[in-house]
Short mmCIF file of C-alpha atoms in Angstrom, two decimals:
data_model
loop_
_atom_site.label_atom_id
_atom_site.label_comp_id
_atom_site.label_asym_id
_atom_site.label_seq_id
_atom_site.Cartn_x
_atom_site.Cartn_y
_atom_site.Cartn_z
CA MET E 1 0.00 0.00 0.00
CA ARG E 2 1.32 3.43 -0.95
CA ASP E 3 2.32 5.57 2.04
CA VAL E 4 0.88 9.02 2.63
CA LEU E 5 4.15 10.95 2.30
CA ALA E 6 5.05 9.45 -1.07
CA SER E 7 1.54 10.06 -2.39
CA PHE E 8 1.64 13.68 -1.22
CA ILE E 9 5.04 14.31 -2.81
CA GLU E 10 3.85 12.87 -6.13
CA ALA E 11 0.59 14.83 -6.02
CA SER E 12 2.46 18.04 -5.23
CA ALA E 13 4.91 17.41 -8.06
CA ALA E 14 2.05 16.82 -10.48
CA ARG E 15 0.67 20.31 -9.85
CA GLY E 16 4.08 21.99 -9.68
CA ALA E 17 3.97 22.61 -5.92
CA TRP E 18 7.49 21.56 -5.05
CA GLU E 19 7.44 23.82 -1.98
CA SER E 20 4.56 21.79 -0.52
CA ALA E 21 6.40 18.55 -1.18
CA LEU E 22 9.53 19.88 0.51
CA ALA E 23 7.57 21.18 3.50
CA ALA E 24 5.84 17.83 3.98
CA TRP E 25 9.15 15.99 3.79
CA ASN E 26 10.78 18.34 6.33
CA THR E 27 7.83 17.99 8.70
CA ALA E 28 7.94 14.21 8.52
CA LEU E 29 11.72 14.21 8.96
CA PHE E 30 11.69 16.34 12.12
CA THR E 31 8.58 14.82 13.74
CA ASN E 32 9.24 11.15 13.06
CA SER E 33 12.38 10.56 11.04
CA ARG E 34 11.81 6.81 10.93
CA GLU E 35 8.84 7.38 8.62
CA VAL E 36 11.12 8.99 6.03
CA SER E 37 12.84 6.33 3.95
CA SER E 38 15.49 6.65 1.30
CA ASN E 39 12.71 6.14 -1.24
CA HIS E 40 11.18 9.44 -0.13
CA THR E 41 14.56 11.16 -0.23
CA LEU E 42 15.23 10.00 -3.79
CA LEU E 43 11.72 10.87 -4.93
CA LEU E 44 11.83 14.40 -3.52
CA THR E 45 15.35 14.99 -4.84
CA ARG E 46 14.16 14.11 -8.33
CA VAL E 47 11.16 16.40 -8.02
CA LEU E 48 13.33 19.32 -6.91
CA ALA E 49 15.87 18.65 -9.66
CA GLN E 50 13.05 18.60 -12.20
CA TYR E 51 12.08 22.13 -11.15
CA SER E 52 15.74 23.28 -11.20
CA ARG E 53 15.84 23.69 -7.41
CA TRP E 54 19.33 22.28 -7.16
CA ARG E 55 20.20 23.84 -3.80
CA GLU E 56 17.13 22.30 -2.19
CA ALA E 57 17.87 19.00 -3.95
CA VAL E 58 21.39 18.95 -2.49
CA ALA E 59 20.05 19.71 0.99
CA VAL E 60 17.57 16.85 0.81
CA ALA E 61 20.02 14.36 -0.69
CA THR E 62 22.66 15.05 1.97
CA SER E 63 20.28 15.42 4.90
CA ALA E 64 21.14 12.12 6.54
CA GLU E 65 24.50 10.41 6.80
CA THR E 66 22.97 6.94 6.80
CA ALA E 67 24.67 3.63 6.20
CA LEU E 68 25.48 2.81 2.59
CA CYS E 69 22.32 2.57 0.50
CA SER E 70 21.84 2.64 -3.26
CA ARG E 71 18.88 5.00 -3.11
CA GLN E 72 20.73 7.50 -0.95
CA LEU E 73 23.61 7.35 -3.40
CA ALA E 74 21.18 7.79 -6.30
CA ALA E 75 19.71 10.88 -4.62
CA ARG E 76 23.19 12.40 -4.35
CA ARG E 77 23.81 11.66 -8.01
CA VAL E 78 20.54 13.35 -9.05
CA ALA E 79 21.43 16.41 -6.97
CA LEU E 80 24.93 16.47 -8.46
CA LEU E 81 23.52 16.37 -11.99
CA ALA E 82 21.13 19.23 -11.22
CA THR E 83 24.02 21.30 -9.87
CA ILE E 84 26.14 20.61 -12.95
CA LYS E 85 23.26 21.62 -15.22
CA ALA E 86 22.98 24.88 -13.28
CA GLY E 87 26.62 25.62 -14.12
CA SER E 88 27.73 25.71 -10.48
CA TRP E 89 30.93 23.71 -10.78
CA ARG E 90 32.35 24.80 -7.42
CA GLU E 91 29.28 23.57 -5.54
CA ALA E 92 29.32 20.41 -7.64
CA CYS E 93 32.92 19.75 -6.60
CA GLN E 94 31.91 20.12 -2.97
CA GLN E 95 29.26 17.48 -3.55
CA VAL E 96 31.89 15.15 -4.97
CA LEU E 97 33.80 15.52 -1.70
CA SER E 98 30.57 14.84 0.15
CA VAL E 99 30.05 11.64 -1.83
CA ARG E 100 33.56 10.48 -1.00
CA ARG E 101 33.00 11.18 2.71
CA TYR E 102 29.67 9.36 2.55
CA LEU E 103 31.35 6.29 1.08
CA GLU E 104 34.20 6.40 3.57
CA ASN E 105 31.92 6.81 6.58
CA SER E 106 29.43 4.20 5.48
CA ALA E 107 29.85 0.49 5.78
CA ALA E 108 31.93 -1.06 3.04
CA ILE E 109 30.16 -2.85 0.23
CA GLY E 110 29.70 -6.42 1.37
CA PRO E 111 27.37 -9.41 1.41
CA SER E 112 25.54 -8.09 4.49
CA VAL E 113 23.42 -5.83 2.31
CA GLY E 114 22.34 -8.62 0.00
CA TYR E 115 23.45 -9.50 -3.49
CA THR E 116 20.87 -7.33 -5.26
CA GLU E 117 21.59 -4.22 -3.19
CA GLU E 118 25.33 -4.71 -3.60
CA ALA E 119 24.81 -4.70 -7.36
CA GLU E 120 22.65 -1.56 -7.11
CA ILE E 121 25.30 0.26 -5.08
CA SER E 122 27.99 -0.70 -7.59
CA LYS E 123 25.84 0.54 -10.45
CA GLU E 124 25.06 3.84 -8.75
CA LEU E 125 28.72 4.41 -7.92
CA TYR E 126 29.62 3.72 -11.55
CA LEU E 127 27.04 6.29 -12.71
CA VAL E 128 28.35 8.88 -10.24
CA VAL E 129 31.92 8.49 -11.50
CA GLU E 130 30.72 8.54 -15.11
CA LEU E 131 28.81 11.76 -14.42
CA ILE E 132 31.86 13.38 -12.84
CA GLU E 133 34.26 12.39 -15.62
CA GLN E 134 31.97 13.15 -18.56
CA ASP E 135 30.12 16.23 -17.33
CA LEU E 136 31.65 17.88 -14.29
CA LEU E 137 35.35 17.80 -15.21
CA GLN E 138 34.58 19.40 -18.58
CA GLY E 139 33.26 22.51 -16.80
CA ILE E 140 36.14 22.94 -14.36
CA PRO E 141 38.82 25.45 -15.44
CA THR E 142 41.95 23.70 -16.68
CA GLU E 143 44.14 25.17 -13.94
CA GLN E 144 41.74 23.85 -11.27
CA ARG E 145 41.12 20.44 -12.78
CA GLY E 146 44.30 18.86 -11.43
CA LEU E 147 43.19 19.51 -7.84
CA TRP E 148 40.23 17.18 -8.28
CA ASP E 149 41.96 14.33 -10.09
CA PRO E 150 42.92 12.54 -6.82
CA VAL E 151 39.31 12.67 -5.61
CA VAL E 152 37.98 11.30 -8.88
CA GLY E 153 40.75 8.70 -8.89
CA CYS E 154 39.68 7.56 -5.42
CA LEU E 155 36.09 7.08 -6.57
CA ARG E 156 37.24 5.39 -9.77
CA GLY E 157 39.27 2.97 -7.64
CA LYS E 158 36.15 2.00 -5.71
CA VAL E 159 34.34 1.33 -8.99
CA GLU E 160 37.17 -0.83 -10.27
CA ARG E 161 37.14 -2.86 -7.06
CA HIS E 162 33.39 -3.41 -7.35
CA PRO E 163 32.54 -3.12 -11.08
CA PRO E 164 28.84 -3.29 -11.94
CA LYS E 165 27.78 -6.09 -14.21
CA GLN E 166 27.57 -4.98 -17.88
CA ALA E 167 27.94 -1.34 -16.86
CA GLY E 168 26.18 1.09 -19.17
CA GLU E 169 23.93 -1.52 -20.78
CA LEU E 170 20.20 -1.65 -20.40
CA ARG E 171 19.85 -4.32 -17.75
CA ARG E 172 19.02 -4.94 -14.16
CA CYS E 173 20.37 -7.65 -11.90
CA ILE E 174 17.88 -10.47 -11.43
CA PRO E 175 17.45 -10.97 -7.68
CA ASP E 176 19.20 -13.94 -6.13
CA VAL E 177 16.52 -15.60 -4.01
CA GLU E 178 19.02 -16.90 -1.47
CA ASN E 179 20.66 -13.52 -0.95
CA THR E 180 17.76 -11.06 -1.02
CA THR E 181 16.83 -11.42 2.64
CA ARG E 182 17.83 -8.19 4.38
CA SER E 183 18.17 -7.55 8.09
CA ASP E 184 15.67 -5.41 9.98
CA GLU E 185 18.37 -2.79 10.46
CA TYR E 186 18.99 -2.56 6.72
CA GLN E 187 15.29 -2.28 5.92
CA MET E 188 15.02 0.53 8.48
CA ARG E 189 17.79 2.59 6.92
CA CYS E 190 17.01 1.96 3.25
CA GLY E 191 13.26 1.63 3.29
CA SER E 192 11.05 -1.37 2.96
CA ASP E 193 10.46 -3.04 -0.38
CA ALA E 194 6.79 -2.36 0.26
CA ASP E 195 7.44 1.35 -0.35
CA HIS E 196 6.50 1.25 -4.01
CA VAL E 197 7.36 4.82 -4.89
CA THR E 198 6.91 5.45 -8.59
CA ASN E 199 7.08 8.98 -9.91
CA ASN E 200 6.70 9.31 -13.67
CA GLU E 201 6.58 13.10 -13.72
CA GLU E 202 10.14 13.45 -14.97
CA LEU E 203 9.44 11.03 -17.80
CA VAL E 204 6.25 12.88 -18.68
CA HIS E 205 8.24 16.13 -18.71
CA ILE E 206 10.69 14.68 -21.24
CA LEU E 207 7.79 13.34 -23.31
CA ARG E 208 5.92 16.65 -23.45
CA LYS E 209 8.75 19.09 -23.95
CA PRO E 210 10.05 19.83 -27.47
CA LYS E 211 12.09 16.92 -28.75
CA GLU E 212 15.76 17.34 -28.01
CA ARG E 213 18.57 15.36 -29.51
CA ASN E 214 19.46 12.43 -27.27
CA SER E 215 16.68 13.19 -24.79
CA TRP E 216 15.95 9.48 -24.99
CA CYS E 217 19.19 8.90 -23.05
CA GLY E 218 17.81 10.85 -20.11
CA ALA E 219 14.55 8.93 -20.25
CA LEU E 220 16.37 5.61 -20.22
CA ARG E 221 18.54 6.67 -17.32
CA LEU E 222 15.50 7.73 -15.33
CA LEU E 223 13.85 4.39 -16.03
CA LEU E 224 16.92 2.48 -14.89
CA ASP E 225 17.19 4.59 -11.74
CA MET E 226 13.63 3.89 -10.63
CA GLN E 227 13.36 1.56 -7.67
CA HIS E 228 9.82 0.55 -8.57
CA PRO E 229 9.14 1.26 -12.25
CA ASN E 230 5.72 0.25 -13.46
CA ALA E 231 4.08 -0.40 -16.80
CA ALA E 232 3.24 3.30 -17.13
CA SER E 233 6.94 4.15 -16.80
CA VAL E 234 7.75 1.71 -19.58
CA ASN E 235 4.94 3.03 -21.80
CA ILE E 236 6.25 6.60 -21.58
CA VAL E 237 9.84 5.58 -22.32
CA ILE E 238 8.78 3.46 -25.31
CA THR E 239 6.88 6.44 -26.72
CA ILE E 240 9.96 8.66 -26.30
CA LEU E 241 12.22 6.07 -27.91
CA LYS E 242 9.77 5.59 -30.78
CA SER E 243 9.72 9.31 -31.55
CA GLN E 244 13.52 9.25 -31.94
CA GLY E 245 13.73 5.99 -33.87
CA ARG E 246 15.56 4.03 -31.16
CA GLU E 247 14.51 0.51 -32.18
CA ALA E 248 17.30 -1.34 -30.36
CA GLU E 249 16.55 0.44 -27.09
CA VAL E 250 12.82 -0.33 -27.33
CA LEU E 251 13.69 -4.00 -27.84
CA ARG E 252 15.90 -4.01 -24.76
CA VAL E 253 13.24 -2.33 -22.66
CA VAL E 254 10.62 -4.86 -23.77
CA ASN E 255 12.69 -8.04 -23.87
CA ASP E 256 15.23 -7.44 -21.09
CA PHE E 257 14.24 -4.66 -18.70
CA MET E 258 10.58 -5.63 -18.27
CA VAL E 259 11.51 -9.28 -17.74
CA SER E 260 14.28 -8.61 -15.23
CA ARG E 261 12.11 -6.16 -13.26
CA LYS E 262 9.06 -8.43 -13.49
CA ILE E 263 6.88 -5.72 -15.02
CA GLN E 264 3.71 -7.14 -16.53
CA PRO E 265 2.63 -5.45 -19.77
CA THR E 266 -0.75 -3.79 -19.96
CA ALA E 267 -2.93 -3.30 -23.02
CA ILE E 268 -1.45 0.21 -23.28
CA THR E 269 2.06 -1.26 -23.24
CA VAL E 270 1.20 -3.58 -26.10
CA LYS E 271 -0.30 -0.67 -28.05
CA ALA E 272 2.86 1.40 -27.49
CA VAL E 273 5.08 -1.44 -28.74
CA SER E 274 2.76 -2.06 -31.69
CA GLU E 275 2.85 1.61 -32.70
CA ALA E 276 6.63 1.63 -32.36
CA ALA E 277 6.82 -1.42 -34.63
CA ASN E 278 4.71 0.32 -37.25
CA THR E 279 6.52 3.66 -37.02
CA MET E 280 9.96 2.06 -37.31
CA ARG E 281 8.84 -0.85 -39.52
CA SER E 282 10.41 -3.23 -37.06
CA LEU E 283 9.87 -6.95 -37.47
CA PRO E 284 11.72 -7.72 -34.19
CA LEU E 285 9.19 -5.59 -32.30
CA CYS E 286 6.31 -7.42 -33.98
CA ILE E 287 7.92 -10.70 -32.98
CA SER E 288 8.31 -9.41 -29.41
CA ILE E 289 4.53 -9.09 -29.27
CA LEU E 290 3.65 -12.32 -31.05
CA ASP E 291 6.19 -14.50 -29.23
CA ASN E 292 5.36 -13.14 -25.78
CA PRO E 293 2.21 -14.81 -24.39
CA SER E 294 1.61 -11.94 -21.94
CA MET E 295 1.66 -9.35 -24.72
CA ARG E 296 -0.09 -11.48 -27.30
CA GLY E 297 -2.92 -12.14 -24.87
CA LYS E 298 -3.42 -8.41 -24.29
CA LEU E 299 -3.72 -7.45 -27.95
CA THR E 300 -6.82 -5.37 -28.55
CA ALA E 301 -8.24 -4.34 -31.89
CA GLN E 302 -6.73 -0.89 -31.46
CA SER E 303 -3.26 -2.22 -30.63
CA ALA E 304 -3.34 -4.95 -33.27
CA VAL E 305 -3.97 -2.58 -36.19
CA PRO E 306 -0.50 -0.91 -36.08
CA MET E 307 1.14 -4.33 -35.77
CA VAL E 308 -0.74 -5.65 -38.80
CA LEU E 309 0.20 -2.51 -40.75
CA ALA E 310 3.84 -3.12 -39.87
CA LEU E 311 3.61 -6.76 -41.00
CA GLN E 312 1.98 -5.63 -44.25
CA ARG E 313 4.72 -3.10 -44.98
CA LEU E 314 7.35 -5.71 -44.19
CA ALA E 315 5.63 -8.27 -46.48
CA GLU E 316 5.31 -10.60 -43.49
CA TRP E 317 1.86 -11.87 -44.44
CA LYS E 318 2.69 -15.41 -43.28
CA ARG E 319 3.22 -14.20 -39.71
CA CYS E 320 -0.01 -12.25 -39.92
CA LEU E 321 -1.88 -15.33 -41.16
CA GLU E 322 -0.36 -17.49 -38.42
CA TRP E 323 -1.43 -15.03 -35.74
CA TRP E 324 -4.91 -14.45 -37.17
CA SER E 325 -5.49 -18.19 -37.47
CA SER E 326 -4.66 -18.57 -33.77
CA VAL E 327 -7.24 -15.98 -32.71
CA PRO E 328 -10.27 -17.99 -31.54
CA PRO E 329 -13.53 -17.25 -33.34
CA PRO E 330 -16.27 -15.65 -31.26
CA THR E 331 -18.39 -18.26 -29.53
CA THR E 332 -21.63 -16.45 -30.31
CA LEU E 333 -22.48 -13.48 -32.44
CA SER E 334 -23.88 -10.48 -30.63
CA GLY E 335 -27.46 -9.53 -31.23
CA GLU E 336 -28.61 -7.41 -34.14
CA GLY E 337 -27.69 -3.78 -33.78
CA THR E 338 -24.76 -4.47 -31.46
CA THR E 339 -22.00 -1.91 -31.65
CA ASP E 340 -19.75 -3.40 -28.96
CA TYR E 341 -17.72 -5.42 -31.45
CA ASN E 342 -14.53 -3.50 -30.86
CA SER E 343 -14.05 -4.20 -27.17
CA GLY E 344 -10.66 -5.37 -26.04
CA GLY E 345 -11.29 -9.08 -25.50
CA VAL E 346 -9.49 -11.52 -27.74
CA PRO E 347 -12.74 -13.32 -28.73
CA ASN E 348 -13.95 -10.01 -30.18
CA LEU E 349 -10.91 -9.36 -32.39
CA ARG E 350 -12.47 -11.18 -35.34
CA ARG E 351 -15.60 -9.07 -34.98
CA HIS E 352 -13.73 -5.81 -35.44
CA LEU E 353 -14.31 -4.78 -39.05
CA LYS E 354 -11.47 -2.28 -39.29
CA LEU E 355 -8.92 -4.74 -37.91
CA SER E 356 -10.27 -7.51 -40.13
CA SER E 357 -9.90 -5.26 -43.18
CA TYR E 358 -6.23 -4.58 -42.40
CA VAL E 359 -5.62 -8.30 -41.93
CA ALA E 360 -7.37 -8.97 -45.25
CA VAL E 361 -5.19 -6.46 -47.12
CA CYS E 362 -2.05 -7.87 -45.51
CA LEU E 363 -2.95 -11.43 -46.53
CA ALA E 364 -3.97 -10.29 -50.01
CA GLY E 365 -0.50 -8.83 -50.42
CA GLY E 366 0.80 -12.38 -50.24
CA GLY E 367 -1.67 -13.56 -52.86
CA CYS E 368 -3.90 -15.34 -50.32
CA TRP E 369 -7.15 -13.83 -51.51
CA LEU E 370 -9.33 -16.61 -50.11
CA ASP E 371 -7.78 -16.16 -46.66
CA ALA E 372 -8.22 -12.41 -47.08
CA LEU E 373 -11.95 -12.76 -47.68
CA ALA E 374 -12.23 -15.26 -44.84
CA ALA E 375 -10.65 -12.73 -42.48
CA LEU E 376 -13.76 -10.57 -42.87
CA HIS E 377 -16.22 -13.39 -42.18
CA TYR E 378 -17.12 -12.70 -38.54
CA ALA E 379 -17.04 -8.91 -38.85
CA ALA E 380 -19.09 -8.64 -42.06
CA PRO E 381 -22.56 -8.96 -40.41
CA TYR E 382 -22.04 -5.72 -38.48
CA ASP E 383 -21.80 -3.61 -41.65
CA PRO E 384 -22.27 -5.74 -44.80
CA PRO E 385 -21.83 -2.91 -47.37
CA LEU E 386 -18.59 -1.78 -45.73
CA ALA E 387 -17.41 -5.39 -45.64
CA ILE E 388 -17.97 -5.59 -49.41
CA LEU E 389 -15.89 -2.44 -49.89
CA PHE E 390 -13.05 -3.85 -47.78
CA SER E 391 -13.23 -7.16 -49.66
CA LEU E 392 -12.91 -5.40 -53.01
CA ARG E 393 -9.90 -3.44 -51.77
CA ALA E 394 -8.25 -6.67 -50.63
CA LEU E 395 -8.92 -8.29 -54.01
CA ARG E 396 -7.42 -5.23 -55.70
CA VAL E 397 -4.23 -5.76 -53.68
CA ALA E 398 -4.26 -9.44 -54.66
CA GLY E 399 -4.90 -8.49 -58.30
CA ASN E 400 -7.82 -10.91 -58.64
CA TRP E 401 -10.24 -8.99 -60.80
CA GLU E 402 -12.39 -12.01 -61.65
CA ALA E 403 -13.23 -12.58 -57.97
CA ALA E 404 -13.87 -8.85 -57.55
CA VAL E 405 -16.37 -8.72 -60.42
CA THR E 406 -18.11 -11.85 -59.15
CA LEU E 407 -18.34 -10.39 -55.64
CA LEU E 408 -19.66 -7.11 -57.03
CA HIS E 409 -22.48 -8.76 -59.00
CA LYS E 410 -23.34 -11.37 -56.39
CA ASN E 411 -23.78 -8.79 -53.63
CA CYS E 412 -25.30 -6.00 -55.68
CA SER E 413 -28.33 -5.82 -53.39
CA VAL E 414 -26.05 -5.37 -50.37
CA TRP E 415 -23.94 -2.42 -51.44
CA LYS E 416 -26.16 -0.68 -53.98
CA GLY E 417 -27.93 2.27 -52.40
CA SER E 418 -25.78 2.12 -49.27
CA LYS E 419 -23.60 4.88 -47.85
CA VAL E 420 -20.53 3.34 -49.53
CA THR E 421 -22.02 2.88 -53.01
CA LEU E 422 -19.77 5.47 -54.66
CA GLN E 423 -16.69 4.11 -52.90
CA VAL E 424 -17.47 0.58 -54.05
CA LEU E 425 -17.85 1.73 -57.66
CA ASP E 426 -14.67 3.80 -57.48
CA VAL E 427 -12.64 0.68 -56.65
CA VAL E 428 -13.69 -1.11 -59.85
CA THR E 429 -14.30 1.79 -62.24
CA GLU E 430 -12.04 4.64 -61.10
CA GLN E 431 -8.83 4.95 -59.03
CA ASN E 432 -6.70 3.64 -61.92
CA ALA E 433 -8.87 0.53 -62.14
CA GLU E 434 -7.32 -0.39 -65.51
CA SER E 435 -4.09 -1.26 -63.67
CA TRP E 436 -5.63 -4.47 -62.32
CA ILE E 437 -8.87 -4.95 -64.30
CA PRO E 438 -8.87 -5.37 -68.11
CA PRO E 439 -9.94 -2.08 -69.74
CA HIS E 440 -12.91 -3.64 -71.54
CA VAL E 441 -14.22 -5.00 -68.22
CA VAL E 442 -13.84 -1.58 -66.59
CA HIS E 443 -15.74 -0.02 -69.51
CA MET E 444 -18.49 -2.61 -69.10
CA LEU E 445 -18.80 -1.96 -65.35
CA ARG E 446 -19.01 1.79 -65.93
CA GLY E 447 -21.79 1.35 -68.41
CA LEU E 448 -23.62 -1.08 -66.15
CA PHE E 449 -23.46 0.77 -62.85
CA ARG E 450 -22.76 4.44 -63.66
CA SER E 451 -25.26 5.01 -66.42
#
């Protein structure tokens, strides 16, 4: 269950009231400090950094000299980054000294904190050193830089003694069941695992602001830094990565990060991945959906359409046919006049006329015109004239003019006089119809239906 302080901080951040969040944190800290965990410290530090309140962020991050904890170290890193962005290199250097003192005064990295936490501390320390070397040192005047080399070297030495696994890659350590039991003392100083603090405001800020080059890097880093990322966090990051064409990173988020952090995809997650697959024309992303039972089972009509479009553009009609054949037919047809054919349940996918039409066109692209027409079978009763139009378009893609003419004549009473009459006739008499229907047949159809 979410605690009151975390909920208040997140709510305050959502409306831009960072002062209220800071006041609540200070009140809780001075009245009952045991209620304030490192989760709260990290969350508030991020909120303050987001609003460029780097001085307040530093004060919060360094408020307690607790025993070594990855979240406390992460809070110091966030505050350091905010200070560097503000151009205050002197204050940033003082924070580097503070980090070194924190490490020296805290308990050494060891098995007492648990395998998973040890890995988290190593990763955070690596990111701190990387931040110092790549960002801070570049802003220090050349004549002053030599004074800080020993400090950076000391921190670098700690990283080399405890290197994080696959540093810099998109991964998280999978918990070792035998080593994840933490002592009561450790839970008290680092916060209970029940404190599921998830703040997506920073990710939303990156998503909404004008696209900046490499802003996806910041989004990924935020995702990795989260102690309790959820499906919403993943959805936002996938959308950011999609907008910047980062296919490989989306794949790692979906196939590696979500699995290692045990994040279950939602229908929105599947839709985000499907749209990314269509935007980037990515077969691997389509496969990530189709080969993952959790994602495949959450496909809705709305999320399946972009995936089918991607498969069509990639000429992967066989995969589309395999998936569509595996979708169970509806057990019973809804009553006459039903409009709830596009609900999210898998049994209703075949009843969705728009989705069925995209599947039909995809299959027709592979020459499977019979399968294309069959794809519209369960959806056709909901709008028969529109189903005829979609069938003709699929046959046009397949190049089967004989079947199109037969369908047109056989169902004349269905489409003639309907709201799509002109569109139906345009398919076979206009729109460059001579490219797939013999000219004399087109002339005959014009005389028959347009006279």
